Amino acid sequence: MAQEDVKLLGTLGSPFVCRVQIALKLKGVEYEFVAQDLQNKSEELLKYNPVHKKVPVLVHNEKPINESLVIVEYIDEAWKGKSILPTDPYQRALARFWAKFIDDKVFLAVWKSVFTIDENERETNIKEVHEAFQFLEDELKGKFFGGEEFGFVDIAAVNIAFWVPMLQEIAGLQLLTNENFPKLYKWSQEFLSKPTIKECLPPRDPIFGIFKGRYESLLASAK
């Protein structure tokens, strides 16, 4: 079998890049991580993702794949090993739905809840986050969204498990707590305790520092 060339263009601290790292780890795929500076985009990034010019980009034997959820599906199909998506067509469709829901309805609302000065806007965004979390709370039937083992939706939701607690701490918000959403909160603790997930998470302190600095700058600019 020919030697496979796998590269991941990404930035440390991105939840979307982290999704891809988890999928690669699950499948036991060896790859080269090519760090990117999004303030000074490399020729390589512009070559492989000329449309969006953002990370992550997976390059498999010189063929680029973009968008984190698309990449995770590709990894699941391209390499043998533990399945990430369910095998049943209906369950696969549901998994895709909830992963897209997380991208469309959750993380942007969380981000706006934290990095918004206007109090009315912030309250609207917080309400949107709580409504979205309630849907996820109701959807959790087992230990993980994938059942007894984590899968596609859990990987998609790594931004909720790891990044949301940091952001809510910085802004002093109560978005995801054991009191508000006990099943979702317990899920986040279980998910982050998995060795495979732990190994793929970025160091917390530097990311916390970056977000805290951004939040403080926003507050200072509003004075």
PDB file of C-alpha atoms in Angstrom:
ATOM      1  CA  MET A   1       0.000   0.000   0.000  1.00  0.00           C
ATOM      2  CA  ALA A   2       1.344   3.454  -0.918  1.00  0.00           C
ATOM      3  CA  GLN A   3       2.505   5.728   1.849  1.00  0.00           C
ATOM      4  CA  GLU A   4      -0.279   8.106   2.828  1.00  0.00           C
ATOM      5  CA  ASP A   5       0.433  11.804   3.165  1.00  0.00           C
ATOM      6  CA  VAL A   6      -1.880  13.440   5.689  1.00  0.00           C
ATOM      7  CA  LYS A   7      -1.599  17.045   6.806  1.00  0.00           C
ATOM      8  CA  LEU A   8      -3.885  19.095   9.025  1.00  0.00           C
ATOM      9  CA  LEU A   9      -3.733  22.860   8.615  1.00  0.00           C
ATOM     10  CA  GLY A  10      -5.007  24.396  11.821  1.00  0.00           C
ATOM     11  CA  THR A  11      -4.563  26.642  14.810  1.00  0.00           C
ATOM     12  CA  LEU A  12      -4.157  25.488  18.384  1.00  0.00           C
ATOM     13  CA  GLY A  13      -7.179  26.530  20.386  1.00  0.00           C
ATOM     14  CA  SER A  14      -9.784  26.163  17.624  1.00  0.00           C
ATOM     15  CA  PRO A  15     -12.724  23.909  18.559  1.00  0.00           C
ATOM     16  CA  PHE A  16     -13.231  23.154  14.868  1.00  0.00           C
ATOM     17  CA  VAL A  17      -9.651  21.963  14.457  1.00  0.00           C
ATOM     18  CA  CYS A  18     -10.025  19.963  17.672  1.00  0.00           C
ATOM     19  CA  ARG A  19     -12.940  18.023  16.146  1.00  0.00           C
ATOM     20  CA  VAL A  20     -10.679  16.856  13.323  1.00  0.00           C
ATOM     21  CA  GLN A  21      -7.870  15.946  15.724  1.00  0.00           C
ATOM     22  CA  ILE A  22     -10.277  13.765  17.731  1.00  0.00           C
ATOM     23  CA  ALA A  23     -11.460  11.964  14.587  1.00  0.00           C
ATOM     24  CA  LEU A  24      -7.880  11.345  13.410  1.00  0.00           C
ATOM     25  CA  LYS A  25      -6.940  10.074  16.873  1.00  0.00           C
ATOM     26  CA  LEU A  26      -9.932   7.717  16.965  1.00  0.00           C
ATOM     27  CA  LYS A  27      -8.913   6.214  13.621  1.00  0.00           C
ATOM     28  CA  GLY A  28      -5.239   6.022  14.532  1.00  0.00           C
ATOM     29  CA  VAL A  29      -4.215   8.183  11.564  1.00  0.00           C
ATOM     30  CA  GLU A  30      -0.724   9.660  11.644  1.00  0.00           C
ATOM     31  CA  TYR A  31      -0.583  13.197  10.307  1.00  0.00           C
ATOM     32  CA  GLU A  32       1.484  16.353  10.204  1.00  0.00           C
ATOM     33  CA  PHE A  33       0.019  19.373  11.998  1.00  0.00           C
ATOM     34  CA  VAL A  34       0.801  22.557  10.072  1.00  0.00           C
ATOM     35  CA  ALA A  35       0.133  25.548  12.349  1.00  0.00           C
ATOM     36  CA  GLN A  36      -1.427  28.574  10.673  1.00  0.00           C
ATOM     37  CA  ASP A  37      -1.402  32.288  11.508  1.00  0.00           C
ATOM     38  CA  LEU A  38      -4.831  33.532  10.487  1.00  0.00           C
ATOM     39  CA  GLN A  39      -3.648  37.141  10.678  1.00  0.00           C
ATOM     40  CA  ASN A  40      -1.030  36.344   8.057  1.00  0.00           C
ATOM     41  CA  LYS A  41      -2.469  33.536   5.960  1.00  0.00           C
ATOM     42  CA  SER A  42       0.021  31.200   4.341  1.00  0.00           C
ATOM     43  CA  GLU A  43       0.225  30.420   0.636  1.00  0.00           C
ATOM     44  CA  GLU A  44      -0.531  26.823   1.579  1.00  0.00           C
ATOM     45  CA  LEU A  45      -3.813  27.759   3.295  1.00  0.00           C
ATOM     46  CA  LEU A  46      -4.871  29.992   0.388  1.00  0.00           C
ATOM     47  CA  LYS A  47      -4.019  27.203  -2.051  1.00  0.00           C
ATOM     48  CA  TYR A  48      -5.954  24.494  -0.233  1.00  0.00           C
ATOM     49  CA  ASN A  49      -8.926  26.599   0.911  1.00  0.00           C
ATOM     50  CA  PRO A  50      -9.296  29.461  -1.563  1.00  0.00           C
ATOM     51  CA  VAL A  51     -13.039  29.776  -0.909  1.00  0.00           C
ATOM     52  CA  HIS A  52     -13.172  30.397   2.859  1.00  0.00           C
ATOM     53  CA  LYS A  53      -9.448  30.867   3.598  1.00  0.00           C
ATOM     54  CA  LYS A  54      -9.862  29.359   7.069  1.00  0.00           C
ATOM     55  CA  VAL A  55      -8.954  26.299   9.110  1.00  0.00           C
ATOM     56  CA  PRO A  56      -9.248  23.385   9.506  1.00  0.00           C
ATOM     57  CA  VAL A  57      -8.109  21.939   6.199  1.00  0.00           C
ATOM     58  CA  LEU A  58      -7.266  18.254   5.913  1.00  0.00           C
ATOM     59  CA  VAL A  59      -4.930  17.441   3.021  1.00  0.00           C
ATOM     60  CA  HIS A  60      -4.943  13.733   2.163  1.00  0.00           C
ATOM     61  CA  ASN A  61      -2.489  12.798  -0.586  1.00  0.00           C
ATOM     62  CA  GLU A  62      -2.615  16.403  -1.839  1.00  0.00           C
ATOM     63  CA  LYS A  63      -6.425  16.424  -1.903  1.00  0.00           C
ATOM     64  CA  PRO A  64      -7.855  19.130   0.404  1.00  0.00           C
ATOM     65  CA  ILE A  65     -11.072  18.729   2.402  1.00  0.00           C
ATOM     66  CA  ASN A  66     -12.592  21.756   4.177  1.00  0.00           C
ATOM     67  CA  GLU A  67     -15.164  22.378   6.931  1.00  0.00           C
ATOM     68  CA  SER A  68     -14.731  20.481  10.183  1.00  0.00           C
ATOM     69  CA  LEU A  69     -17.897  18.335  10.064  1.00  0.00           C
ATOM     70  CA  VAL A  70     -17.275  17.424   6.417  1.00  0.00           C
ATOM     71  CA  ILE A  71     -13.701  16.478   7.336  1.00  0.00           C
ATOM     72  CA  VAL A  72     -14.831  14.278  10.249  1.00  0.00           C
ATOM     73  CA  GLU A  73     -17.229  12.423   7.930  1.00  0.00           C
ATOM     74  CA  TYR A  74     -14.449  12.013   5.368  1.00  0.00           C
ATOM     75  CA  ILE A  75     -12.091  10.586   7.996  1.00  0.00           C
ATOM     76  CA  ASP A  76     -14.796   8.151   9.086  1.00  0.00           C
ATOM     77  CA  GLU A  77     -15.199   6.879   5.521  1.00  0.00           C
ATOM     78  CA  ALA A  78     -11.556   7.002   4.404  1.00  0.00           C
ATOM     79  CA  TRP A  79     -10.014   4.990   7.268  1.00  0.00           C
ATOM     80  CA  LYS A  80     -11.015   1.768   8.950  1.00  0.00           C
ATOM     81  CA  GLY A  81     -11.471   1.453  12.684  1.00  0.00           C
ATOM     82  CA  LYS A  82     -14.071   2.649  15.148  1.00  0.00           C
ATOM     83  CA  SER A  83     -17.090   4.152  13.359  1.00  0.00           C
ATOM     84  CA  ILE A  84     -17.778   7.789  14.152  1.00  0.00           C
ATOM     85  CA  LEU A  85     -21.180   8.072  12.465  1.00  0.00           C
ATOM     86  CA  PRO A  86     -23.943   5.525  13.133  1.00  0.00           C
ATOM     87  CA  THR A  87     -24.347   2.769  10.543  1.00  0.00           C
ATOM     88  CA  ASP A  88     -28.151   3.046  10.409  1.00  0.00           C
ATOM     89  CA  PRO A  89     -29.196   5.611   7.732  1.00  0.00           C
ATOM     90  CA  TYR A  90     -31.835   7.255   9.922  1.00  0.00           C
ATOM     91  CA  GLN A  91     -29.479   7.559  12.884  1.00  0.00           C
ATOM     92  CA  ARG A  92     -26.807   8.983  10.561  1.00  0.00           C
ATOM     93  CA  ALA A  93     -29.270  11.606   9.342  1.00  0.00           C
ATOM     94  CA  LEU A  94     -30.160  12.507  12.938  1.00  0.00           C
ATOM     95  CA  ALA A  95     -26.489  12.793  13.869  1.00  0.00           C
ATOM     96  CA  ARG A  96     -25.876  15.163  10.955  1.00  0.00           C
ATOM     97  CA  PHE A  97     -28.904  17.218  11.983  1.00  0.00           C
ATOM     98  CA  TRP A  98     -27.760  17.678  15.579  1.00  0.00           C
ATOM     99  CA  ALA A  99     -24.167  18.418  14.579  1.00  0.00           C
ATOM    100  CA  LYS A 100     -25.397  21.152  12.244  1.00  0.00           C
ATOM    101  CA  PHE A 101     -27.730  22.404  14.989  1.00  0.00           C
ATOM    102  CA  ILE A 102     -24.707  22.820  17.258  1.00  0.00           C
ATOM    103  CA  ASP A 103     -22.896  24.861  14.619  1.00  0.00           C
ATOM    104  CA  ASP A 104     -25.900  26.965  13.603  1.00  0.00           C
ATOM    105  CA  LYS A 105     -27.636  27.511  16.933  1.00  0.00           C
ATOM    106  CA  VAL A 106     -25.190  27.085  19.795  1.00  0.00           C
ATOM    107  CA  PHE A 107     -21.653  28.342  19.502  1.00  0.00           C
ATOM    108  CA  LEU A 108     -22.361  31.624  17.714  1.00  0.00           C
ATOM    109  CA  ALA A 109     -25.046  32.447  20.297  1.00  0.00           C
ATOM    110  CA  VAL A 110     -22.580  31.626  23.110  1.00  0.00           C
ATOM    111  CA  TRP A 111     -19.954  33.828  21.491  1.00  0.00           C
ATOM    112  CA  LYS A 112     -22.395  36.731  21.133  1.00  0.00           C
ATOM    113  CA  SER A 113     -23.573  36.245  24.734  1.00  0.00           C
ATOM    114  CA  VAL A 114     -20.018  36.815  25.921  1.00  0.00           C
ATOM    115  CA  PHE A 115     -18.710  39.376  23.441  1.00  0.00           C
ATOM    116  CA  THR A 116     -21.681  41.738  23.392  1.00  0.00           C
ATOM    117  CA  ILE A 117     -21.773  44.963  25.356  1.00  0.00           C
ATOM    118  CA  ASP A 118     -25.425  45.880  24.913  1.00  0.00           C
ATOM    119  CA  GLU A 119     -27.343  44.302  27.797  1.00  0.00           C
ATOM    120  CA  ASN A 120     -30.553  43.744  25.843  1.00  0.00           C
ATOM    121  CA  GLU A 121     -28.663  42.025  23.035  1.00  0.00           C
ATOM    122  CA  ARG A 122     -26.810  39.910  25.552  1.00  0.00           C
ATOM    123  CA  GLU A 123     -30.037  38.803  27.245  1.00  0.00           C
ATOM    124  CA  THR A 124     -31.491  37.828  23.865  1.00  0.00           C
ATOM    125  CA  ASN A 125     -28.385  35.784  23.070  1.00  0.00           C
ATOM    126  CA  ILE A 126     -28.373  34.091  26.481  1.00  0.00           C
ATOM    127  CA  LYS A 127     -32.022  33.126  26.008  1.00  0.00           C
ATOM    128  CA  GLU A 128     -31.100  31.640  22.601  1.00  0.00           C
ATOM    129  CA  VAL A 129     -28.280  29.620  24.200  1.00  0.00           C
ATOM    130  CA  HIS A 130     -30.567  28.284  26.920  1.00  0.00           C
ATOM    131  CA  GLU A 131     -33.226  27.279  24.382  1.00  0.00           C
ATOM    132  CA  ALA A 132     -30.609  25.449  22.297  1.00  0.00           C
ATOM    133  CA  PHE A 133     -29.150  23.722  25.352  1.00  0.00           C
ATOM    134  CA  GLN A 134     -32.628  22.577  26.363  1.00  0.00           C
ATOM    135  CA  PHE A 135     -33.046  20.842  22.993  1.00  0.00           C
ATOM    136  CA  LEU A 136     -29.701  19.071  23.520  1.00  0.00           C
ATOM    137  CA  GLU A 137     -30.631  18.215  27.111  1.00  0.00           C
ATOM    138  CA  ASP A 138     -33.825  16.568  25.859  1.00  0.00           C
ATOM    139  CA  GLU A 139     -31.947  14.748  23.081  1.00  0.00           C
ATOM    140  CA  LEU A 140     -29.459  13.101  25.472  1.00  0.00           C
ATOM    141  CA  LYS A 141     -30.914   9.648  26.038  1.00  0.00           C
ATOM    142  CA  GLY A 142     -27.756   7.831  27.197  1.00  0.00           C
ATOM    143  CA  LYS A 143     -24.319   8.669  28.503  1.00  0.00           C
ATOM    144  CA  PHE A 144     -23.381  10.248  25.164  1.00  0.00           C
ATOM    145  CA  PHE A 145     -25.281  11.502  22.124  1.00  0.00           C
ATOM    146  CA  GLY A 146     -23.878   8.418  20.399  1.00  0.00           C
ATOM    147  CA  GLY A 147     -25.259   6.112  23.120  1.00  0.00           C
ATOM    148  CA  GLU A 148     -22.823   4.348  25.440  1.00  0.00           C
ATOM    149  CA  GLU A 149     -19.888   5.371  23.219  1.00  0.00           C
ATOM    150  CA  PHE A 150     -19.260   8.881  21.974  1.00  0.00           C
ATOM    151  CA  GLY A 151     -19.644   9.583  18.258  1.00  0.00           C
ATOM    152  CA  PHE A 152     -20.239  12.255  15.634  1.00  0.00           C
ATOM    153  CA  VAL A 153     -22.531  14.564  17.638  1.00  0.00           C
ATOM    154  CA  ASP A 154     -20.327  14.366  20.740  1.00  0.00           C
ATOM    155  CA  ILE A 155     -17.280  15.309  18.673  1.00  0.00           C
ATOM    156  CA  ALA A 156     -19.227  18.176  17.095  1.00  0.00           C
ATOM    157  CA  ALA A 157     -20.145  19.339  20.604  1.00  0.00           C
ATOM    158  CA  VAL A 158     -16.564  19.528  21.911  1.00  0.00           C
ATOM    159  CA  ASN A 159     -16.946  23.314  21.723  1.00  0.00           C
ATOM    160  CA  ILE A 160     -19.766  23.072  24.291  1.00  0.00           C
ATOM    161  CA  ALA A 161     -17.846  20.769  26.635  1.00  0.00           C
ATOM    162  CA  PHE A 162     -14.472  22.545  26.634  1.00  0.00           C
ATOM    163  CA  TRP A 163     -14.907  26.092  25.322  1.00  0.00           C
ATOM    164  CA  VAL A 164     -18.282  27.155  26.782  1.00  0.00           C
ATOM    165  CA  PRO A 165     -17.169  26.776  30.447  1.00  0.00           C
ATOM    166  CA  MET A 166     -14.165  29.016  29.754  1.00  0.00           C
ATOM    167  CA  LEU A 167     -16.214  31.679  28.024  1.00  0.00           C
ATOM    168  CA  GLN A 168     -18.943  31.737  30.671  1.00  0.00           C
ATOM    169  CA  GLU A 169     -16.312  32.041  33.418  1.00  0.00           C
ATOM    170  CA  ILE A 170     -14.701  35.010  31.684  1.00  0.00           C
ATOM    171  CA  ALA A 171     -18.009  36.841  31.344  1.00  0.00           C
ATOM    172  CA  GLY A 172     -19.504  35.709  34.654  1.00  0.00           C
ATOM    173  CA  LEU A 173     -22.441  33.994  32.945  1.00  0.00           C
ATOM    174  CA  GLN A 174     -24.439  30.872  33.837  1.00  0.00           C
ATOM    175  CA  LEU A 175     -24.859  29.181  30.468  1.00  0.00           C
ATOM    176  CA  LEU A 176     -24.017  25.521  31.095  1.00  0.00           C
ATOM    177  CA  THR A 177     -24.330  24.498  34.738  1.00  0.00           C
ATOM    178  CA  ASN A 178     -25.326  21.351  36.584  1.00  0.00           C
ATOM    179  CA  GLU A 179     -28.359  23.208  37.956  1.00  0.00           C
ATOM    180  CA  ASN A 180     -29.610  24.432  34.565  1.00  0.00           C
ATOM    181  CA  PHE A 181     -28.852  21.410  32.382  1.00  0.00           C
ATOM    182  CA  PRO A 182     -27.839  18.419  34.533  1.00  0.00           C
ATOM    183  CA  LYS A 183     -27.710  15.839  31.719  1.00  0.00           C
ATOM    184  CA  LEU A 184     -25.748  18.082  29.369  1.00  0.00           C
ATOM    185  CA  TYR A 185     -23.382  19.099  32.150  1.00  0.00           C
ATOM    186  CA  LYS A 186     -22.775  15.476  33.165  1.00  0.00           C
ATOM    187  CA  TRP A 187     -22.215  14.600  29.506  1.00  0.00           C
ATOM    188  CA  SER A 188     -19.570  17.321  29.227  1.00  0.00           C
ATOM    189  CA  GLN A 189     -17.681  15.957  32.248  1.00  0.00           C
ATOM    190  CA  GLU A 190     -17.843  12.358  30.973  1.00  0.00           C
ATOM    191  CA  PHE A 191     -16.759  13.400  27.488  1.00  0.00           C
ATOM    192  CA  LEU A 192     -13.781  15.470  28.618  1.00  0.00           C
ATOM    193  CA  SER A 193     -12.592  12.659  30.909  1.00  0.00           C
ATOM    194  CA  LYS A 194     -12.126  10.253  27.976  1.00  0.00           C
ATOM    195  CA  PRO A 195      -8.391   9.687  27.326  1.00  0.00           C
ATOM    196  CA  THR A 196      -8.842  10.117  23.544  1.00  0.00           C
ATOM    197  CA  ILE A 197     -10.502  13.497  24.076  1.00  0.00           C
ATOM    198  CA  LYS A 198      -8.025  14.658  26.732  1.00  0.00           C
ATOM    199  CA  GLU A 199      -5.115  14.038  24.383  1.00  0.00           C
ATOM    200  CA  CYS A 200      -6.658  16.218  21.680  1.00  0.00           C
ATOM    201  CA  LEU A 201      -7.660  19.197  23.831  1.00  0.00           C
ATOM    202  CA  PRO A 202      -5.454  22.295  23.703  1.00  0.00           C
ATOM    203  CA  PRO A 203      -3.896  23.656  26.917  1.00  0.00           C
ATOM    204  CA  ARG A 204      -6.598  25.600  28.752  1.00  0.00           C
ATOM    205  CA  ASP A 205      -4.624  28.445  30.333  1.00  0.00           C
ATOM    206  CA  PRO A 206      -3.248  30.106  27.166  1.00  0.00           C
ATOM    207  CA  ILE A 207      -6.662  29.990  25.472  1.00  0.00           C
ATOM    208  CA  PHE A 208      -8.370  31.319  28.583  1.00  0.00           C
ATOM    209  CA  GLY A 209      -5.822  34.157  28.620  1.00  0.00           C
ATOM    210  CA  ILE A 210      -6.476  35.044  24.978  1.00  0.00           C
ATOM    211  CA  PHE A 211     -10.257  35.121  25.434  1.00  0.00           C
ATOM    212  CA  LYS A 212      -9.987  37.033  28.711  1.00  0.00           C
ATOM    213  CA  GLY A 213      -7.767  39.630  27.041  1.00  0.00           C
ATOM    214  CA  ARG A 214     -10.262  40.005  24.213  1.00  0.00           C
ATOM    215  CA  TYR A 215     -13.134  40.362  26.665  1.00  0.00           C
ATOM    216  CA  GLU A 216     -11.306  42.988  28.729  1.00  0.00           C
ATOM    217  CA  SER A 217     -10.420  44.933  25.584  1.00  0.00           C
ATOM    218  CA  LEU A 218     -14.087  44.925  24.607  1.00  0.00           C
ATOM    219  CA  LEU A 219     -15.103  46.256  28.019  1.00  0.00           C
ATOM    220  CA  ALA A 220     -12.403  48.917  27.892  1.00  0.00           C
ATOM    221  CA  SER A 221     -13.498  50.055  24.423  1.00  0.00           C
ATOM    222  CA  ALA A 222     -17.063  50.523  25.667  1.00  0.00           C
ATOM    223  CA  LYS A 223     -16.089  52.962  28.408  1.00  0.00           C
TER     224      LYS A 223
END
